Amino acid sequence: IICSILLNIVNLRTEKIVQKKFIYSRYNPTELLQKYSSTNSEELVIEKILRNTKEIIYESVRPEKYSIFLFADKGFFSQDSEAFNFIDKEAIIAFLGNWKSLNSNPSLISSEIDLGLSSGKEIIDLRKKAILEFMNVHKIEIIIPLELKTDVQGLLILGNKQDNSLYSAGDINFIEGIVKNLNIALGRSLLYKQ
């Protein structure tokens, strides 16, 4: 029994070392998602939720640029950004119109759009081209919509990574997990304000 307990302890420590050194050398998505969820689980102040999101994104995938746009029917509600504050609001509205008309994947990744630009339908190809042009002009790599189930909607926008590498499938899954938690936290905060 003692040997079994000791072997189990050694096995767990070895597993942690292997994960830290080889599997999750940059960041551990499971740990960061748990940290993020617990941080925002009872938070009701939108600015703090946005700050927590920014910290976790920079700690993990390290984009050069990052922004969250929140908007309602009346116009822009909030913008948490240092890097994308120069984007013309009308350009974003035009971009959103093109995106919604495509009825495609909720996450936009510029390298994926570039690969699958030709659909065979001219109107769809023109809209994809407009979306890709918008993303290239503003050096945007990923755009993910926020689905808040309120009258406020939003976008999470990320630029290229600081090390100029591409976002991996694991990075994108992690970011989508963050967005799911962000949707819940912001939705709760907006309902509390009402």
PDB file of N, CA and C in Angstrom, residues 39-92:
ATOM      1  N   THR A  39     -12.544  34.393 -11.021  1.00  0.00           N
ATOM      2  CA  THR A  39     -12.378  35.839 -10.858  1.00  0.00           C
ATOM      3  C   THR A  39     -13.655  36.588 -11.223  1.00  0.00           C
ATOM      4  N   ASN A  40     -14.317  36.147 -12.293  1.00  0.00           N
ATOM      5  CA  ASN A  40     -15.510  36.855 -12.778  1.00  0.00           C
ATOM      6  C   ASN A  40     -16.824  36.267 -12.285  1.00  0.00           C
ATOM      7  N   SER A  41     -16.777  35.237 -11.462  1.00  0.00           N
ATOM      8  CA  SER A  41     -18.001  34.538 -11.078  1.00  0.00           C
ATOM      9  C   SER A  41     -19.003  35.416 -10.348  1.00  0.00           C
ATOM     10  N   GLU A  42     -18.539  36.379  -9.587  1.00  0.00           N
ATOM     11  CA  GLU A  42     -19.457  37.243  -8.846  1.00  0.00           C
ATOM     12  C   GLU A  42     -19.267  38.720  -9.185  1.00  0.00           C
ATOM     13  N   GLU A  43     -18.458  39.003 -10.196  1.00  0.00           N
ATOM     14  CA  GLU A  43     -18.173  40.394 -10.567  1.00  0.00           C
ATOM     15  C   GLU A  43     -19.353  40.998 -11.324  1.00  0.00           C
ATOM     16  N   LEU A  44     -19.744  42.210 -10.956  1.00  0.00           N
ATOM     17  CA  LEU A  44     -20.862  42.889 -11.602  1.00  0.00           C
ATOM     18  C   LEU A  44     -20.457  44.211 -12.255  1.00  0.00           C
ATOM     19  N   VAL A  45     -19.223  44.610 -12.102  1.00  0.00           N
ATOM     20  CA  VAL A  45     -18.750  45.864 -12.690  1.00  0.00           C
ATOM     21  C   VAL A  45     -18.126  45.553 -14.055  1.00  0.00           C
ATOM     22  N   ILE A  46     -18.732  46.111 -15.111  1.00  0.00           N
ATOM     23  CA  ILE A  46     -18.301  45.806 -16.478  1.00  0.00           C
ATOM     24  C   ILE A  46     -16.820  46.112 -16.678  1.00  0.00           C
ATOM     25  N   GLU A  47     -16.350  47.232 -16.193  1.00  0.00           N
ATOM     26  CA  GLU A  47     -14.957  47.622 -16.383  1.00  0.00           C
ATOM     27  C   GLU A  47     -13.994  46.597 -15.769  1.00  0.00           C
ATOM     28  N   LYS A  48     -14.344  46.038 -14.619  1.00  0.00           N
ATOM     29  CA  LYS A  48     -13.488  45.024 -13.990  1.00  0.00           C
ATOM     30  C   LYS A  48     -13.509  43.727 -14.793  1.00  0.00           C
ATOM     31  N   ILE A  49     -14.676  43.364 -15.310  1.00  0.00           N
ATOM     32  CA  ILE A  49     -14.780  42.156 -16.136  1.00  0.00           C
ATOM     33  C   ILE A  49     -13.908  42.313 -17.380  1.00  0.00           C
ATOM     34  N   LEU A  50     -13.979  43.477 -18.013  1.00  0.00           N
ATOM     35  CA  LEU A  50     -13.174  43.726 -19.213  1.00  0.00           C
ATOM     36  C   LEU A  50     -11.680  43.727 -18.884  1.00  0.00           C
ATOM     37  N   ARG A  51     -11.307  44.298 -17.749  1.00  0.00           N
ATOM     38  CA  ARG A  51      -9.895  44.303 -17.332  1.00  0.00           C
ATOM     39  C   ARG A  51      -9.406  42.879 -17.072  1.00  0.00           C
ATOM     40  N   ASN A  52     -10.217  42.059 -16.390  1.00  0.00           N
ATOM     41  CA  ASN A  52      -9.849  40.662 -16.137  1.00  0.00           C
ATOM     42  C   ASN A  52      -9.665  39.903 -17.445  1.00  0.00           C
ATOM     43  N   THR A  53     -10.534  40.187 -18.401  1.00  0.00           N
ATOM     44  CA  THR A  53     -10.438  39.521 -19.708  1.00  0.00           C
ATOM     45  C   THR A  53      -9.147  39.915 -20.401  1.00  0.00           C
ATOM     46  N   LYS A  54      -8.850  41.201 -20.382  1.00  0.00           N
ATOM     47  CA  LYS A  54      -7.638  41.689 -21.022  1.00  0.00           C
ATOM     48  C   LYS A  54      -6.395  41.036 -20.397  1.00  0.00           C
ATOM     49  N   GLU A  55      -6.355  40.959 -19.075  1.00  0.00           N
ATOM     50  CA  GLU A  55      -5.209  40.367 -18.391  1.00  0.00           C
ATOM     51  C   GLU A  55      -5.015  38.906 -18.774  1.00  0.00           C
ATOM     52  N   ILE A  56      -6.099  38.152 -18.833  1.00  0.00           N
ATOM     53  CA  ILE A  56      -5.979  36.723 -19.126  1.00  0.00           C
ATOM     54  C   ILE A  56      -5.587  36.489 -20.594  1.00  0.00           C
ATOM     55  N   ILE A  57      -6.085  37.341 -21.486  1.00  0.00           N
ATOM     56  CA  ILE A  57      -5.718  37.229 -22.905  1.00  0.00           C
ATOM     57  C   ILE A  57      -4.230  37.542 -23.084  1.00  0.00           C
ATOM     58  N   TYR A  58      -3.757  38.628 -22.474  1.00  0.00           N
ATOM     59  CA  TYR A  58      -2.342  38.980 -22.601  1.00  0.00           C
ATOM     60  C   TYR A  58      -1.437  37.958 -21.914  1.00  0.00           C
ATOM     61  N   GLU A  59      -1.897  37.385 -20.821  1.00  0.00           N
ATOM     62  CA  GLU A  59      -1.109  36.381 -20.100  1.00  0.00           C
ATOM     63  C   GLU A  59      -0.959  35.097 -20.917  1.00  0.00           C
ATOM     64  N   SER A  60      -1.926  34.809 -21.759  1.00  0.00           N
ATOM     65  CA  SER A  60      -1.926  33.538 -22.475  1.00  0.00           C
ATOM     66  C   SER A  60      -1.439  33.658 -23.919  1.00  0.00           C
ATOM     67  N   VAL A  61      -2.243  34.220 -24.799  1.00  0.00           N
ATOM     68  CA  VAL A  61      -1.924  34.195 -26.232  1.00  0.00           C
ATOM     69  C   VAL A  61      -1.088  35.383 -26.688  1.00  0.00           C
ATOM     70  N   ARG A  62      -0.985  36.423 -25.879  1.00  0.00           N
ATOM     71  CA  ARG A  62      -0.106  37.569 -26.105  1.00  0.00           C
ATOM     72  C   ARG A  62      -0.277  38.236 -27.468  1.00  0.00           C
ATOM     73  N   PRO A  63      -1.453  38.812 -27.703  1.00  0.00           N
ATOM     74  CA  PRO A  63      -1.642  39.530 -28.966  1.00  0.00           C
ATOM     75  C   PRO A  63      -0.972  40.904 -28.926  1.00  0.00           C
ATOM     76  N   GLU A  64      -0.611  41.413 -30.112  1.00  0.00           N
ATOM     77  CA  GLU A  64      -0.082  42.777 -30.179  1.00  0.00           C
ATOM     78  C   GLU A  64      -1.184  43.781 -29.853  1.00  0.00           C
ATOM     79  N   LYS A  65      -2.394  43.486 -30.330  1.00  0.00           N
ATOM     80  CA  LYS A  65      -3.529  44.386 -30.130  1.00  0.00           C
ATOM     81  C   LYS A  65      -4.701  43.585 -29.601  1.00  0.00           C
ATOM     82  N   TYR A  66      -5.559  44.278 -28.864  1.00  0.00           N
ATOM     83  CA  TYR A  66      -6.703  43.624 -28.243  1.00  0.00           C
ATOM     84  C   TYR A  66      -7.794  44.667 -28.045  1.00  0.00           C
ATOM     85  N   SER A  67      -9.028  44.283 -28.259  1.00  0.00           N
ATOM     86  CA  SER A  67     -10.122  45.207 -27.972  1.00  0.00           C
ATOM     87  C   SER A  67     -11.421  44.439 -27.789  1.00  0.00           C
ATOM     88  N   ILE A  68     -12.280  45.017 -26.963  1.00  0.00           N
ATOM     89  CA  ILE A  68     -13.660  44.544 -26.855  1.00  0.00           C
ATOM     90  C   ILE A  68     -14.546  45.741 -27.147  1.00  0.00           C
ATOM     91  N   PHE A  69     -15.421  45.589 -28.127  1.00  0.00           N
ATOM     92  CA  PHE A  69     -16.406  46.613 -28.444  1.00  0.00           C
ATOM     93  C   PHE A  69     -17.760  46.128 -27.955  1.00  0.00           C
ATOM     94  N   LEU A  70     -18.458  46.953 -27.209  1.00  0.00           N
ATOM     95  CA  LEU A  70     -19.829  46.671 -26.792  1.00  0.00           C
ATOM     96  C   LEU A  70     -20.713  47.747 -27.410  1.00  0.00           C
ATOM     97  N   PHE A  71     -21.827  47.338 -27.993  1.00  0.00           N
ATOM     98  CA  PHE A  71     -22.709  48.306 -28.614  1.00  0.00           C
ATOM     99  C   PHE A  71     -24.151  47.845 -28.507  1.00  0.00           C
ATOM    100  N   ALA A  72     -25.043  48.820 -28.561  1.00  0.00           N
ATOM    101  CA  ALA A  72     -26.486  48.559 -28.520  1.00  0.00           C
ATOM    102  C   ALA A  72     -27.100  49.233 -29.736  1.00  0.00           C
ATOM    103  N   ASP A  73     -28.424  49.151 -29.859  1.00  0.00           N
ATOM    104  CA  ASP A  73     -29.109  49.768 -30.986  1.00  0.00           C
ATOM    105  C   ASP A  73     -28.823  51.261 -31.065  1.00  0.00           C
ATOM    106  N   LYS A  74     -28.607  51.888 -29.927  1.00  0.00           N
ATOM    107  CA  LYS A  74     -28.383  53.337 -29.873  1.00  0.00           C
ATOM    108  C   LYS A  74     -26.984  53.722 -30.332  1.00  0.00           C
ATOM    109  N   GLY A  75     -26.069  52.796 -30.403  1.00  0.00           N
ATOM    110  CA  GLY A  75     -24.695  53.097 -30.783  1.00  0.00           C
ATOM    111  C   GLY A  75     -23.730  52.402 -29.853  1.00  0.00           C
ATOM    112  N   PHE A  76     -22.480  52.879 -29.844  1.00  0.00           N
ATOM    113  CA  PHE A  76     -21.457  52.229 -29.051  1.00  0.00           C
ATOM    114  C   PHE A  76     -21.687  52.485 -27.575  1.00  0.00           C
ATOM    115  N   PHE A  77     -21.583  51.446 -26.819  1.00  0.00           N
ATOM    116  CA  PHE A  77     -21.834  51.466 -25.390  1.00  0.00           C
ATOM    117  C   PHE A  77     -20.503  51.581 -24.650  1.00  0.00           C
ATOM    118  N   SER A  78     -19.536  50.820 -25.071  1.00  0.00           N
ATOM    119  CA  SER A  78     -18.246  50.794 -24.393  1.00  0.00           C
ATOM    120  C   SER A  78     -17.197  50.255 -25.343  1.00  0.00           C
ATOM    121  N   GLN A  79     -15.980  50.682 -25.117  1.00  0.00           N
ATOM    122  CA  GLN A  79     -14.872  50.157 -25.900  1.00  0.00           C
ATOM    123  C   GLN A  79     -13.678  50.040 -24.982  1.00  0.00           C
ATOM    124  N   ASP A  80     -13.235  48.810 -24.756  1.00  0.00           N
ATOM    125  CA  ASP A  80     -12.041  48.581 -23.955  1.00  0.00           C
ATOM    126  C   ASP A  80     -10.908  48.340 -24.931  1.00  0.00           C
ATOM    127  N   SER A  81     -10.115  49.365 -25.160  1.00  0.00           N
ATOM    128  CA  SER A  81      -9.083  49.233 -26.166  1.00  0.00           C
ATOM    129  C   SER A  81      -8.013  50.287 -25.985  1.00  0.00           C
ATOM    130  N   GLU A  82      -6.819  49.908 -26.289  1.00  0.00           N
ATOM    131  CA  GLU A  82      -5.743  50.880 -26.417  1.00  0.00           C
ATOM    132  C   GLU A  82      -5.274  50.896 -27.859  1.00  0.00           C
ATOM    133  N   ALA A  83      -5.390  49.779 -28.519  1.00  0.00           N
ATOM    134  CA  ALA A  83      -4.794  49.626 -29.844  1.00  0.00           C
ATOM    135  C   ALA A  83      -5.769  49.843 -30.997  1.00  0.00           C
ATOM    136  N   PHE A  84      -7.047  49.566 -30.795  1.00  0.00           N
ATOM    137  CA  PHE A  84      -7.995  49.643 -31.901  1.00  0.00           C
ATOM    138  C   PHE A  84      -8.902  50.856 -31.807  1.00  0.00           C
ATOM    139  N   ASN A  85      -8.574  51.837 -30.984  1.00  0.00           N
ATOM    140  CA  ASN A  85      -9.469  52.971 -30.834  1.00  0.00           C
ATOM    141  C   ASN A  85      -9.519  53.861 -32.065  1.00  0.00           C
ATOM    142  N   PHE A  86      -8.667  53.614 -33.031  1.00  0.00           N
ATOM    143  CA  PHE A  86      -8.664  54.400 -34.250  1.00  0.00           C
ATOM    144  C   PHE A  86      -9.608  53.829 -35.314  1.00  0.00           C
ATOM    145  N   ILE A  87     -10.188  52.674 -35.074  1.00  0.00           N
ATOM    146  CA  ILE A  87     -11.080  52.076 -36.062  1.00  0.00           C
ATOM    147  C   ILE A  87     -12.342  52.922 -36.153  1.00  0.00           C
ATOM    148  N   ASP A  88     -12.661  53.307 -37.364  1.00  0.00           N
ATOM    149  CA  ASP A  88     -13.848  54.110 -37.626  1.00  0.00           C
ATOM    150  C   ASP A  88     -15.097  53.297 -37.289  1.00  0.00           C
ATOM    151  N   LYS A  89     -15.975  53.854 -36.489  1.00  0.00           N
ATOM    152  CA  LYS A  89     -17.177  53.139 -36.056  1.00  0.00           C
ATOM    153  C   LYS A  89     -18.074  52.765 -37.236  1.00  0.00           C
ATOM    154  N   GLU A  90     -18.123  53.615 -38.251  1.00  0.00           N
ATOM    155  CA  GLU A  90     -18.916  53.285 -39.449  1.00  0.00           C
ATOM    156  C   GLU A  90     -18.321  52.084 -40.178  1.00  0.00           C
ATOM    157  N   ALA A  91     -16.986  51.983 -40.170  1.00  0.00           N
ATOM    158  CA  ALA A  91     -16.329  50.837 -40.800  1.00  0.00           C
ATOM    159  C   ALA A  91     -16.693  49.548 -40.066  1.00  0.00           C
ATOM    160  N   ILE A  92     -16.784  49.614 -38.745  1.00  0.00           N
ATOM    161  CA  ILE A  92     -17.176  48.431 -37.974  1.00  0.00           C
ATOM    162  C   ILE A  92     -18.615  48.045 -38.299  1.00  0.00           C
TER     163      ILE A  92
END
